[in-house]
PDB file of N, CA and C in Angstrom:
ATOM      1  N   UNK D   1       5.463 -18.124  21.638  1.00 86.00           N
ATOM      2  CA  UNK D   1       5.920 -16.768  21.451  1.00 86.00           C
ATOM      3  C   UNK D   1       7.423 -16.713  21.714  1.00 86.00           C
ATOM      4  N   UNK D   2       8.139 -15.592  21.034  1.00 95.00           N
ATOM      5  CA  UNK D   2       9.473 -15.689  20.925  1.00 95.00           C
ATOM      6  C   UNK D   2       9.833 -14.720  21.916  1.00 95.00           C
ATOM      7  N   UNK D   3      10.360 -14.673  22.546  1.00 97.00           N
ATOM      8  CA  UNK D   3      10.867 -13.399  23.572  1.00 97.00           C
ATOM      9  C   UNK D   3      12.767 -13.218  22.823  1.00 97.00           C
ATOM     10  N   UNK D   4      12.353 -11.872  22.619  1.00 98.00           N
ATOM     11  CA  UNK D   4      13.770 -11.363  22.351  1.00 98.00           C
ATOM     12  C   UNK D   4      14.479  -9.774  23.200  1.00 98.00           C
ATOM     13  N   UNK D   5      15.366  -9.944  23.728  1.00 98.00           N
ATOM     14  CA  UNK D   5      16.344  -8.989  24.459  1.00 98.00           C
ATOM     15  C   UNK D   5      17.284  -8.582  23.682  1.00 98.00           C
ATOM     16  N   UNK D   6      17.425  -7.640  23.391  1.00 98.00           N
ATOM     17  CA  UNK D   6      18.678  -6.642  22.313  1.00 98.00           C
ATOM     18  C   UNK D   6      19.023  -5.235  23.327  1.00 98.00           C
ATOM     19  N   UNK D   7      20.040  -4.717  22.089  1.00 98.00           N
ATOM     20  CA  UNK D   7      20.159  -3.427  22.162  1.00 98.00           C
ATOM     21  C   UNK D   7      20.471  -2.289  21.077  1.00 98.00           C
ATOM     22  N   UNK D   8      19.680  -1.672  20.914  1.00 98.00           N
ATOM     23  CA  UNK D   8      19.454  -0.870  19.953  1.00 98.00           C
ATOM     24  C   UNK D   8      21.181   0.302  19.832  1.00 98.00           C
ATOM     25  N   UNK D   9      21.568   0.730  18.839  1.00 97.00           N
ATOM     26  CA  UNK D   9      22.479   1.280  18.267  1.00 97.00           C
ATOM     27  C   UNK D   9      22.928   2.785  19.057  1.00 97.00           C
ATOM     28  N   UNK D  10      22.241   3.118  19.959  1.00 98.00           N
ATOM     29  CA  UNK D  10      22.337   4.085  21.048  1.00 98.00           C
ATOM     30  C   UNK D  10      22.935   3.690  22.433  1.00 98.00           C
ATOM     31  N   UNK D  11      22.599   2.113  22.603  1.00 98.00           N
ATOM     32  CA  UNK D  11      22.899   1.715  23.814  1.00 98.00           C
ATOM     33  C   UNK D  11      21.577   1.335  24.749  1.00 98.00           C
ATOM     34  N   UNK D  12      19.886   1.940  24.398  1.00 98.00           N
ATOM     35  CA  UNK D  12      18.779   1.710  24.777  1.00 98.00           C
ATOM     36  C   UNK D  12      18.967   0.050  24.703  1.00 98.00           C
ATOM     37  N   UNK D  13      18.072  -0.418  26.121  1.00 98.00           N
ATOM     38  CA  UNK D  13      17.980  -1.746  25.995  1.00 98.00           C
ATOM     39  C   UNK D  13      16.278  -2.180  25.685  1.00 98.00           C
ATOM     40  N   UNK D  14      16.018  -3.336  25.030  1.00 98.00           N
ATOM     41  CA  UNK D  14      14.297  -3.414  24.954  1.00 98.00           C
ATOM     42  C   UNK D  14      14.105  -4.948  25.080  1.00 98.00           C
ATOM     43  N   UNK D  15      13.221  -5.201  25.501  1.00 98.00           N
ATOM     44  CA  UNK D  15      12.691  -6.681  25.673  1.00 98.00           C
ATOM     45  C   UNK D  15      11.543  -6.962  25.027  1.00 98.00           C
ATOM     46  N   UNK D  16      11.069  -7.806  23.770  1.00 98.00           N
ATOM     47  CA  UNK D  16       9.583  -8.092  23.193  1.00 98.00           C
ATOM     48  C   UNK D  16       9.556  -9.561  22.883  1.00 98.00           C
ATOM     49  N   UNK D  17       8.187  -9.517  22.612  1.00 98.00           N
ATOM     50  CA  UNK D  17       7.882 -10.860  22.252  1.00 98.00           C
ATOM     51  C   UNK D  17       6.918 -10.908  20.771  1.00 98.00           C
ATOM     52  N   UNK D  18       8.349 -11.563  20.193  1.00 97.00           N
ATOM     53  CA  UNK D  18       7.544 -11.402  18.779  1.00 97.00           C
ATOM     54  C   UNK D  18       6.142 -12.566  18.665  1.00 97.00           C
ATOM     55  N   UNK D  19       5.014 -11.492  18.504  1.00 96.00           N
ATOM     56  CA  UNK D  19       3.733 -12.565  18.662  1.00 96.00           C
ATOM     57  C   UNK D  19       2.904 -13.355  17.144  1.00 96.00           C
ATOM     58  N   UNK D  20       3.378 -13.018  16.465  1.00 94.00           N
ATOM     59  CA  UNK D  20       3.118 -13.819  14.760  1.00 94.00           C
ATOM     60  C   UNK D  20       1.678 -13.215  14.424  1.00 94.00           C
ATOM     61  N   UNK D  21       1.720 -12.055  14.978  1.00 95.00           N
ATOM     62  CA  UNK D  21       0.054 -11.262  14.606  1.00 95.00           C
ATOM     63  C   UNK D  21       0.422 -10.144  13.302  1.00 95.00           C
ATOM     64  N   UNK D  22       0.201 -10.075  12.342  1.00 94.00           N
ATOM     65  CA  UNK D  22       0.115  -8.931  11.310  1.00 94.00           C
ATOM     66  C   UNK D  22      -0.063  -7.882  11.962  1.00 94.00           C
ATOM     67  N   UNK D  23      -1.269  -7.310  13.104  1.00 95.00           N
ATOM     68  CA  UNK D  23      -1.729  -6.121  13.447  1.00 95.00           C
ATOM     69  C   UNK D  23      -1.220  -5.735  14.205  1.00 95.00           C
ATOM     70  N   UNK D  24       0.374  -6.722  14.712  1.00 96.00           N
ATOM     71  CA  UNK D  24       0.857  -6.386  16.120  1.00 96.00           C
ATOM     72  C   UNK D  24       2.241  -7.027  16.107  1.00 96.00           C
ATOM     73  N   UNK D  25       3.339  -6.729  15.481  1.00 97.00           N
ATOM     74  CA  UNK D  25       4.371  -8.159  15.291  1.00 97.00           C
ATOM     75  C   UNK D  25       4.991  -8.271  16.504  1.00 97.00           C
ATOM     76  N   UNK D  26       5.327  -7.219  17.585  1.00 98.00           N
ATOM     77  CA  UNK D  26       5.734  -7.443  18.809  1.00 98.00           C
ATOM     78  C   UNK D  26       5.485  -6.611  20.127  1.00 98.00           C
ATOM     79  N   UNK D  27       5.311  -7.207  21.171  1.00 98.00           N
ATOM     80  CA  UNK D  27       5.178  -5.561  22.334  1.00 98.00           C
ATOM     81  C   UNK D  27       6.059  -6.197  22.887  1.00 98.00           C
ATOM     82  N   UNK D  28       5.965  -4.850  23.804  1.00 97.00           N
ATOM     83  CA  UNK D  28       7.004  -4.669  24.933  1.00 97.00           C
ATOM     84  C   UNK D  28       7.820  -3.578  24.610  1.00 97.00           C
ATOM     85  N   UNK D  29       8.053  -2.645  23.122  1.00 98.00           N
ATOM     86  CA  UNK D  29       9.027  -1.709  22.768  1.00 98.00           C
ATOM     87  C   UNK D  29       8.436  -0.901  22.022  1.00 98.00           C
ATOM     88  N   UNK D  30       8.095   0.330  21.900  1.00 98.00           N
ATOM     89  CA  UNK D  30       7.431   1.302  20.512  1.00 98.00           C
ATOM     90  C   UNK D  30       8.524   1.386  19.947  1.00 98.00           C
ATOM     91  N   UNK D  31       9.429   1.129  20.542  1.00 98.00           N
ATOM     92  CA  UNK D  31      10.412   1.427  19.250  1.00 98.00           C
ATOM     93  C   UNK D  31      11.004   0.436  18.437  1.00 98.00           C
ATOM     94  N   UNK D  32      11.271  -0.758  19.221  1.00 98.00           N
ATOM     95  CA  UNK D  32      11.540  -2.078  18.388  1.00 98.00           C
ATOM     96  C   UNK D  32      10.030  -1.941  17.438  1.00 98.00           C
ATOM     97  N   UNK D  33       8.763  -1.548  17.488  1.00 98.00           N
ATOM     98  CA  UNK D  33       7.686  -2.222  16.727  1.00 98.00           C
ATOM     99  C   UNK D  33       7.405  -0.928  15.819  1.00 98.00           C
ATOM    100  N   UNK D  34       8.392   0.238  15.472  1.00 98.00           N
ATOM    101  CA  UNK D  34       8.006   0.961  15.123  1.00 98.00           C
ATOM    102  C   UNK D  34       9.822   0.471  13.983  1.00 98.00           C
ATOM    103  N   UNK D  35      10.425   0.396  14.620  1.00 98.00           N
ATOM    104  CA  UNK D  35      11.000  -0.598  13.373  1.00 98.00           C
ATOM    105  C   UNK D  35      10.736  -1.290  12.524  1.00 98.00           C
ATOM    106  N   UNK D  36      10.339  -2.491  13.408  1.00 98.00           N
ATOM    107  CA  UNK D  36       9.771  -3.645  12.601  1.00 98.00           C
ATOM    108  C   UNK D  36       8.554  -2.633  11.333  1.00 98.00           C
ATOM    109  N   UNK D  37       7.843  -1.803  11.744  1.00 97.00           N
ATOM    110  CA  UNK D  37       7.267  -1.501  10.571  1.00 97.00           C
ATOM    111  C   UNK D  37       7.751  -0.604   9.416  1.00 97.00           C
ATOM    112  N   UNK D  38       8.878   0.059   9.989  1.00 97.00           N
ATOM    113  CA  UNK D  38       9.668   0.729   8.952  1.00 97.00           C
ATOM    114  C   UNK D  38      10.513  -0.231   7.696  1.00 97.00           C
ATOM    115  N   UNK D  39      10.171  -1.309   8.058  1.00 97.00           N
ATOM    116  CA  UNK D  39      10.513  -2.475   6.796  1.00 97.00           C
ATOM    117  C   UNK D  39       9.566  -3.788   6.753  1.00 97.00           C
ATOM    118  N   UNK D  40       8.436  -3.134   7.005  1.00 97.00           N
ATOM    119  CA  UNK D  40       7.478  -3.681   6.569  1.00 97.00           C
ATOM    120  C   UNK D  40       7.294  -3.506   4.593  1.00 97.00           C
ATOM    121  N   UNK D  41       7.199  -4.989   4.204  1.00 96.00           N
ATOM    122  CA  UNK D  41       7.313  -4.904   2.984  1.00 96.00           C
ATOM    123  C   UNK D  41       9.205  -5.327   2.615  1.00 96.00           C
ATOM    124  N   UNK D  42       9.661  -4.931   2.578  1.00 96.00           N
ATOM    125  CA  UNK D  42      10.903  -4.910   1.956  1.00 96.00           C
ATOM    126  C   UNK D  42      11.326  -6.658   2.283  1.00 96.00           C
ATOM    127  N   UNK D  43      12.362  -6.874   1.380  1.00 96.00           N
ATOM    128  CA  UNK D  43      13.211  -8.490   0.864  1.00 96.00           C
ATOM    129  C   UNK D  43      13.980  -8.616   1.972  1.00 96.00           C
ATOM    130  N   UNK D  44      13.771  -9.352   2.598  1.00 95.00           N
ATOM    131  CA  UNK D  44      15.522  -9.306   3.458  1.00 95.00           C
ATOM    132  C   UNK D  44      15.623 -11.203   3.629  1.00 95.00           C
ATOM    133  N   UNK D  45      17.361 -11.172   3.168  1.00 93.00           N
ATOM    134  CA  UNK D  45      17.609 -13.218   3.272  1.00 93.00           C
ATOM    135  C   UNK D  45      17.247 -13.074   5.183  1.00 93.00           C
ATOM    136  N   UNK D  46      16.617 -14.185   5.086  1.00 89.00           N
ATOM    137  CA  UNK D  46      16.718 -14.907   6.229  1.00 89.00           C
ATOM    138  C   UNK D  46      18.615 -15.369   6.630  1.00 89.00           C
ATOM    139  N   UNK D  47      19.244 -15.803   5.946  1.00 86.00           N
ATOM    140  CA  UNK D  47      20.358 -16.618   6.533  1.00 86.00           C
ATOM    141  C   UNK D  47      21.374 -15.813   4.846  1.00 86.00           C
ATOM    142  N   UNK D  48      22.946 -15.560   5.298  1.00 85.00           N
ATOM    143  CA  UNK D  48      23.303 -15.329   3.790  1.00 85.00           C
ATOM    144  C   UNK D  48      23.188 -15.848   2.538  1.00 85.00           C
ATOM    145  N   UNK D  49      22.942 -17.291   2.710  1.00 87.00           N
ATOM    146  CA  UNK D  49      22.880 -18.299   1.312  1.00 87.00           C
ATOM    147  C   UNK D  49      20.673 -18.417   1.682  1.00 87.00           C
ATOM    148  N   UNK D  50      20.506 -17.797   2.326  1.00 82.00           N
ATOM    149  CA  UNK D  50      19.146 -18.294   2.338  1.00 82.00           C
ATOM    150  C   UNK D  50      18.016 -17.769   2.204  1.00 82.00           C
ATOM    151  N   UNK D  51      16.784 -18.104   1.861  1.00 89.00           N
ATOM    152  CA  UNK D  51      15.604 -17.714   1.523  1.00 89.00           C
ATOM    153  C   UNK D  51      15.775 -16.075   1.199  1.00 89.00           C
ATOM    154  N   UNK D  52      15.363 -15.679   0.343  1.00 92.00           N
ATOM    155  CA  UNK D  52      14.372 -14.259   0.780  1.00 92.00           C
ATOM    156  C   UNK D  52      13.168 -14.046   0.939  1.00 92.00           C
ATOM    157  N   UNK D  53      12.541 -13.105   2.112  1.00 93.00           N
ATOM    158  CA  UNK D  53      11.320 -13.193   2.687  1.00 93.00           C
ATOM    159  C   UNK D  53      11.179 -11.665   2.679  1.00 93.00           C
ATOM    160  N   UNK D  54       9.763 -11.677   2.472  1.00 96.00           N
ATOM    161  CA  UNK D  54       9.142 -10.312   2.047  1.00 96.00           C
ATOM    162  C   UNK D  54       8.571 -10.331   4.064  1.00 96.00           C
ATOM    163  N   UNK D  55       9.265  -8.701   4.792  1.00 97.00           N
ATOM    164  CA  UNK D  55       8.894  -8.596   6.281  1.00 97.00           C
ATOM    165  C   UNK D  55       7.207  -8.739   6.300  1.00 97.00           C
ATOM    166  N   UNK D  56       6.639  -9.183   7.117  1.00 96.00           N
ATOM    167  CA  UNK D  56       5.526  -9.008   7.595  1.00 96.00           C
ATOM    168  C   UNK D  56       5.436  -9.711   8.852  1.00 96.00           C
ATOM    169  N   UNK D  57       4.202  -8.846   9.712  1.00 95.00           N
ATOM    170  CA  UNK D  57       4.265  -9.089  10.793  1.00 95.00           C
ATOM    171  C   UNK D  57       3.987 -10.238  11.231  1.00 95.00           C
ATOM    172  N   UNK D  58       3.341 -11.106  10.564  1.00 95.00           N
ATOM    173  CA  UNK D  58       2.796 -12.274  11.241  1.00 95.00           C
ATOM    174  C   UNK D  58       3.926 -13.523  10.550  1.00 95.00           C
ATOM    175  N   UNK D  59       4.925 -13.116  10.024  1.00 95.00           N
ATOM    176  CA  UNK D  59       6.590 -14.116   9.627  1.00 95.00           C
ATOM    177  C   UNK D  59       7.597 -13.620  10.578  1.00 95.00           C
ATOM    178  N   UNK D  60       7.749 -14.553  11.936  1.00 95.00           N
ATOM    179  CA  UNK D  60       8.322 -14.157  13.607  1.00 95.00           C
ATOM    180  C   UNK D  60       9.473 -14.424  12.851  1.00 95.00           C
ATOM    181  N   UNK D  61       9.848 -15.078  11.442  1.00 94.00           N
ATOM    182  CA  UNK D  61      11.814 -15.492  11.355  1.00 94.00           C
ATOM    183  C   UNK D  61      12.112 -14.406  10.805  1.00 94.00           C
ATOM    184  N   UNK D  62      10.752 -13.484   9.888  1.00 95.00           N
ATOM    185  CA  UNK D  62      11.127 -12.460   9.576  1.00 95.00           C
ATOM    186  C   UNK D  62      11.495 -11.280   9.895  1.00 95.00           C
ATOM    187  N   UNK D  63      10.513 -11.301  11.382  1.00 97.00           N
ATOM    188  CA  UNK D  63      10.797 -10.425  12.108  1.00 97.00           C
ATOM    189  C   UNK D  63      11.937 -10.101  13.369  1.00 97.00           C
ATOM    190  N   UNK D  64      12.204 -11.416  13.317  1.00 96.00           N
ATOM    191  CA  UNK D  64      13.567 -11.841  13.916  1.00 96.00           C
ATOM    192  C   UNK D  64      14.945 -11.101  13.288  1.00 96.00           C
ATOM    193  N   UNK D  65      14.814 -11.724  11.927  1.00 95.00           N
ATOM    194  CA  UNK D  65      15.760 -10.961  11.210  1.00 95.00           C
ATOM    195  C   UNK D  65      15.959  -9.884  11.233  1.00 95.00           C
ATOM    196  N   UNK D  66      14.745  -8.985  11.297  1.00 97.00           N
ATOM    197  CA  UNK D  66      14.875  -7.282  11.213  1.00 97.00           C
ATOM    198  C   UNK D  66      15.536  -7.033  12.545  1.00 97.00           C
ATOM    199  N   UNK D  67      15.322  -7.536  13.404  1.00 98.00           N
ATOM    200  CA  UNK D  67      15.721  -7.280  15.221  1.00 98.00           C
ATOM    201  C   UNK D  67      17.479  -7.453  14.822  1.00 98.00           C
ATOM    202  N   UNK D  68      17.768  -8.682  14.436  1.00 96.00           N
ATOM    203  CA  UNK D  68      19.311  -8.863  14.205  1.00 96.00           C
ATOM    204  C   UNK D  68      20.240  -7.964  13.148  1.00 96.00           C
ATOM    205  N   UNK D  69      18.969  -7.474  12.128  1.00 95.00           N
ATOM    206  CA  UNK D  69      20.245  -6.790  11.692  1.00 95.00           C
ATOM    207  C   UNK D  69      20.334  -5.385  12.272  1.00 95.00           C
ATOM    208  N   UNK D  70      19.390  -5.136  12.478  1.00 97.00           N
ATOM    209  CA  UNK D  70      18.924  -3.292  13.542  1.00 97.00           C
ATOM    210  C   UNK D  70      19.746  -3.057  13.834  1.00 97.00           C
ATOM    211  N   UNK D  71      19.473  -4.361  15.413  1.00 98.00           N
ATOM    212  CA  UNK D  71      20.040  -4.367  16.785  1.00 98.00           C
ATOM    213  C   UNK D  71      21.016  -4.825  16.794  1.00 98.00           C
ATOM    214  N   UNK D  72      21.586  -4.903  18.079  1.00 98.00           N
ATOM    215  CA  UNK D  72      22.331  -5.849  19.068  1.00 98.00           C
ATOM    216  C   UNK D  72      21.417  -7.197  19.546  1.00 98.00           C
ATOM    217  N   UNK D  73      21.278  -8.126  19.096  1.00 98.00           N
ATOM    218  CA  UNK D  73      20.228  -9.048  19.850  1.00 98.00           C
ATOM    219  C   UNK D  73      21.044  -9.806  20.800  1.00 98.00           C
ATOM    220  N   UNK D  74      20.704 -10.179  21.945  1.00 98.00           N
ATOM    221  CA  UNK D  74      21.603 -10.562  23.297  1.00 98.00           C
ATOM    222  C   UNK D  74      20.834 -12.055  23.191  1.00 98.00           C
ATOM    223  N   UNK D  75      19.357 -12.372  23.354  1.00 96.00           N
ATOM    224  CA  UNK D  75      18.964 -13.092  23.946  1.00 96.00           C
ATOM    225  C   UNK D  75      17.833 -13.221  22.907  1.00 96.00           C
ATOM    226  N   UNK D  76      17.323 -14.709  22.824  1.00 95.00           N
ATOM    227  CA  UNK D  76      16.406 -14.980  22.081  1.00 95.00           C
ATOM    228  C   UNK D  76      16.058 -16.563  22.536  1.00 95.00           C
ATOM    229  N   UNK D  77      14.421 -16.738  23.167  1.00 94.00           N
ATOM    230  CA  UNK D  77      13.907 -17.720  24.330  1.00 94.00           C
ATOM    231  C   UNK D  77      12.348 -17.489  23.407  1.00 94.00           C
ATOM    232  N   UNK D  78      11.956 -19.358  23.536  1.00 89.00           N
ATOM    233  CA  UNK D  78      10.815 -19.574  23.537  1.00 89.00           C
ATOM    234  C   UNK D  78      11.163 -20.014  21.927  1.00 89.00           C
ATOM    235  N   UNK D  79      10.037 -20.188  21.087  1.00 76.00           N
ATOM    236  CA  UNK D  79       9.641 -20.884  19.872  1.00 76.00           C
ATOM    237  C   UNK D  79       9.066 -19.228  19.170  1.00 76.00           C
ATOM    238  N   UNK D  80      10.095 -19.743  17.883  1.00 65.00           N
ATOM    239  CA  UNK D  80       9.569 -19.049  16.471  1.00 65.00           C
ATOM    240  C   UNK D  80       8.757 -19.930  15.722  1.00 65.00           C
ATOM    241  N   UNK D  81       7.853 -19.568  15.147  1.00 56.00           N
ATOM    242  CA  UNK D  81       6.523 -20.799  14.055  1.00 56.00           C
ATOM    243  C   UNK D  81       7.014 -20.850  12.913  1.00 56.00           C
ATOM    244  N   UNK D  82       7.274 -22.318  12.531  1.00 54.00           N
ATOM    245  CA  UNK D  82       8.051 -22.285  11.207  1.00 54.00           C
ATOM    246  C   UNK D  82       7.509 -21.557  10.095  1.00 54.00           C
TER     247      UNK D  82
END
């Protein structure tokens, strides 16, 4: 599991762990996971020259991505599943 620490565009701080479940992509935040589903579905590159990946909850690089472009991401510990 990926543990990620950010900060959201207000200055709120949140801590989750993205868990690679579809029915659940991260706890620890209603609001980081109420993100993550507000682009549920949509294209976003993984890297600028790289992949595009359709969000879903159980793709942690995908959901990674959504955290980085949101947020502020500070901290990011533990293993994403390739």
């Amino acid at each position: 599991m990926l543990t990620v620490t950010g900060v959201f565009d207000d200055g709120a701080a949140y801590r989750v762990q993205i868990t690679g479940r579809a029915d659940r992509p991260v706890i620890g935040s209603r609001r980081a996971a109420a993100l993550i589903e507000l682009h549920m579905g949509e294209r976003i590159a993984l890297s600028p020259a790289g992949p595009m990946k359709v969000v879903s909850g159980d793709d942690t690089k995908a959901v990674l991505e959504v955290l980085r472009r949101s947020t502020n991401v500070i901290n990011s510990m533990g293993a994403a599943a390739p």
